[in-house]
mmCIF file of C-alpha atoms in Angstrom:
data_model
loop_
_atom_site.group_PDB
_atom_site.id
_atom_site.type_symbol
_atom_site.label_atom_id
_atom_site.label_comp_id
_atom_site.label_asym_id
_atom_site.label_seq_id
_atom_site.Cartn_x
_atom_site.Cartn_y
_atom_site.Cartn_z
ATOM 1 C CA PRO A 1 0.000 0.000 0.000
ATOM 2 C CA GLY A 2 1.552 3.218 -1.143
ATOM 3 C CA SER A 3 4.978 3.947 -2.510
ATOM 4 C CA ALA A 4 8.409 3.761 -0.937
ATOM 5 C CA GLY A 5 8.990 7.297 -2.192
ATOM 6 C CA PRO A 6 11.746 8.571 -4.445
ATOM 7 C CA PRO A 7 15.306 7.231 -4.173
ATOM 8 C CA LEU A 8 17.474 8.967 -1.590
ATOM 9 C CA PRO A 9 19.937 11.556 -2.896
ATOM 10 C CA GLY A 10 22.897 9.820 -4.502
ATOM 11 C CA ILE A 11 21.004 6.561 -5.079
ATOM 12 C CA ASP A 12 20.419 5.729 -8.746
ATOM 13 C CA ALA A 13 17.440 3.358 -8.734
ATOM 14 C CA GLN A 14 15.720 2.343 -11.959
ATOM 15 C CA ILE A 15 12.882 0.091 -13.018
ATOM 16 C CA VAL A 16 13.964 -2.041 -15.975
ATOM 17 C CA ASP A 17 12.569 -4.779 -18.212
ATOM 18 C CA THR A 18 14.106 -8.240 -18.647
ATOM 19 C CA ASP A 19 16.687 -6.811 -21.071
ATOM 20 C CA GLY A 20 17.807 -4.152 -18.584
ATOM 21 C CA ASP A 21 16.158 -1.282 -20.463
ATOM 22 C CA GLU A 22 14.426 1.359 -18.346
ATOM 23 C CA VAL A 23 10.624 1.122 -18.497
ATOM 24 C CA GLU A 24 8.285 4.078 -18.768
ATOM 25 C CA PRO A 25 6.538 5.437 -15.644
ATOM 26 C CA GLY A 26 3.556 3.372 -14.516
ATOM 27 C CA ARG A 27 4.802 0.167 -16.130
ATOM 28 C CA ALA A 28 5.908 -2.733 -13.906
ATOM 29 C CA GLY A 29 9.449 -4.028 -14.130
ATOM 30 C CA TYR A 30 12.429 -4.985 -11.990
ATOM 31 C CA LEU A 31 13.959 -2.708 -9.366
ATOM 32 C CA THR A 32 17.689 -2.146 -9.899
ATOM 33 C CA VAL A 33 20.243 0.065 -8.193
ATOM 34 C CA ASN A 34 23.080 1.395 -10.306
ATOM 35 C CA LYS A 35 26.500 2.303 -8.978
ATOM 36 C CA PRO A 36 26.977 0.700 -5.562
ATOM 37 C CA TRP A 37 27.499 3.107 -2.684
ATOM 38 C CA PRO A 38 29.568 2.832 0.533
ATOM 39 C CA GLY A 39 27.870 0.751 3.195
ATOM 40 C CA MET A 40 25.922 -1.349 0.718
ATOM 41 C CA LEU A 41 25.921 -5.119 1.269
ATOM 42 C CA ARG A 42 29.438 -6.196 0.275
ATOM 43 C CA THR A 43 29.263 -10.002 0.277
ATOM 44 C CA LEU A 44 27.562 -13.073 1.707
ATOM 45 C CA TYR A 45 29.487 -14.715 4.526
ATOM 46 C CA ASP A 46 32.059 -17.092 3.073
ATOM 47 C CA ASN A 47 30.390 -17.092 -0.357
ATOM 48 C CA ASP A 48 31.558 -14.264 -2.638
ATOM 49 C CA GLU A 49 30.619 -16.184 -5.800
ATOM 50 C CA ARG A 50 26.997 -16.622 -4.723
ATOM 51 C CA TYR A 51 26.850 -12.946 -3.739
ATOM 52 C CA ILE A 52 27.818 -11.921 -7.275
ATOM 53 C CA SER A 53 25.618 -14.483 -9.043
ATOM 54 C CA GLU A 54 22.600 -13.791 -6.812
ATOM 55 C CA TYR A 55 22.564 -9.984 -6.713
ATOM 56 C CA TRP A 56 24.812 -8.608 -9.470
ATOM 57 C CA ALA A 57 25.098 -10.945 -12.471
ATOM 58 C CA GLU A 58 21.636 -10.347 -13.967
ATOM 59 C CA TYR A 59 22.261 -6.824 -15.307
ATOM 60 C CA SER A 60 25.988 -6.195 -14.651
ATOM 61 C CA ASP A 61 29.219 -6.591 -16.533
ATOM 62 C CA THR A 62 30.805 -8.633 -13.740
ATOM 63 C CA ASP A 63 34.163 -8.676 -15.536
ATOM 64 C CA SER A 64 34.450 -4.893 -15.282
ATOM 65 C CA ASP A 65 36.390 -3.065 -12.571
ATOM 66 C CA ASP A 66 34.302 0.073 -13.202
ATOM 67 C CA PRO A 67 31.565 0.459 -10.530
ATOM 68 C CA ASP A 68 29.380 2.152 -13.168
ATOM 69 C CA ASP A 69 29.098 -1.241 -14.915
ATOM 70 C CA TRP A 70 27.691 -2.959 -11.822
ATOM 71 C CA VAL A 71 23.909 -3.047 -11.294
ATOM 72 C CA TYR A 72 22.400 -4.439 -8.081
ATOM 73 C CA PHE A 73 19.245 -6.538 -8.554
ATOM 74 C CA PRO A 74 17.430 -7.252 -5.252
ATOM 75 C CA GLU A 75 14.883 -9.461 -7.075
ATOM 76 C CA ASP A 76 11.951 -7.125 -6.430
ATOM 77 C CA GLY A 77 9.285 -6.140 -8.909
ATOM 78 C CA ALA A 78 8.434 -2.433 -8.881
ATOM 79 C CA LYS A 79 7.079 0.512 -10.820
ATOM 80 C CA VAL A 80 7.810 4.221 -10.771
ATOM 81 C CA ASP A 81 5.391 7.107 -11.286
ATOM 82 C CA ASP A 82 5.899 10.441 -13.046
ATOM 83 C CA ASP A 83 7.222 11.998 -9.801
ATOM 84 C CA ASP A 84 9.922 9.281 -9.409
ATOM 85 C CA TYR A 85 8.089 7.613 -6.514
ATOM 86 C CA ILE A 86 8.872 3.897 -6.505
ATOM 87 C CA THR A 87 6.255 1.321 -5.535
ATOM 88 C CA VAL A 88 7.638 -2.119 -4.704
ATOM 89 C CA LEU A 89 5.242 -4.754 -6.031
ATOM 90 C CA GLY A 90 6.826 -7.819 -4.434
ATOM 91 C CA ARG A 91 9.423 -10.523 -4.924
ATOM 92 C CA VAL A 92 10.056 -11.943 -8.379
ATOM 93 C CA ASP A 93 11.505 -15.239 -7.162
ATOM 94 C CA ASP A 94 9.689 -18.161 -5.561
ATOM 95 C CA VAL A 95 11.269 -17.741 -2.134
ATOM 96 C CA ILE A 96 9.474 -16.859 1.092
ATOM 97 C CA ASN A 97 11.439 -15.066 3.808
ATOM 98 C CA VAL A 98 10.414 -16.289 7.273
ATOM 99 C CA SER A 99 12.310 -14.827 10.230
ATOM 100 C CA GLY A 100 15.337 -14.236 8.048
ATOM 101 C CA HIS A 101 15.297 -17.743 6.553
ATOM 102 C CA ARG A 102 14.744 -18.054 2.805
ATOM 103 C CA LEU A 103 12.388 -20.967 2.134
ATOM 104 C CA GLY A 104 11.757 -22.206 -1.396
ATOM 105 C CA THR A 105 8.080 -22.706 -2.219
ATOM 106 C CA MET A 106 8.942 -25.861 -4.171
ATOM 107 C CA GLU A 107 10.425 -27.487 -1.054
ATOM 108 C CA ILE A 108 7.430 -26.449 1.052
ATOM 109 C CA GLU A 109 4.994 -27.813 -1.524
ATOM 110 C CA SER A 110 6.919 -31.102 -1.722
ATOM 111 C CA ALA A 111 6.812 -31.470 2.066
ATOM 112 C CA ILE A 112 3.067 -30.789 2.178
ATOM 113 C CA VAL A 113 2.310 -33.229 -0.646
ATOM 114 C CA GLY A 114 4.254 -35.898 1.254
ATOM 115 C CA VAL A 115 1.901 -35.663 4.237
ATOM 116 C CA GLU A 116 -1.036 -38.040 3.939
ATOM 117 C CA GLY A 117 -4.403 -36.333 4.239
ATOM 118 C CA VAL A 118 -3.173 -32.882 3.277
#
């Protein structure tokens, strides 16, 4: 309900399509953040490769040393209005976050199907 507001000063957030092209206001797409900033999540504990593949590889040139070539993809669907207010529409993956634990819906469904009478 409602928007998250415009990006904070210095944050370059965009809504893009599957090809990474910016979509027009009012159209749904994928939230991305260009040009990482200090204090942003820097890695996943003991798993740098997963960190890059999970959050950066979708729209980035991961071979580049130029921060301008790196685009963060938090896996959220969103849209932006004419005033640059961003509305987050929800997750684009099939993972549910419960108390900080990421649970795959496929695993949950498999467990439920395995219970007789459910």
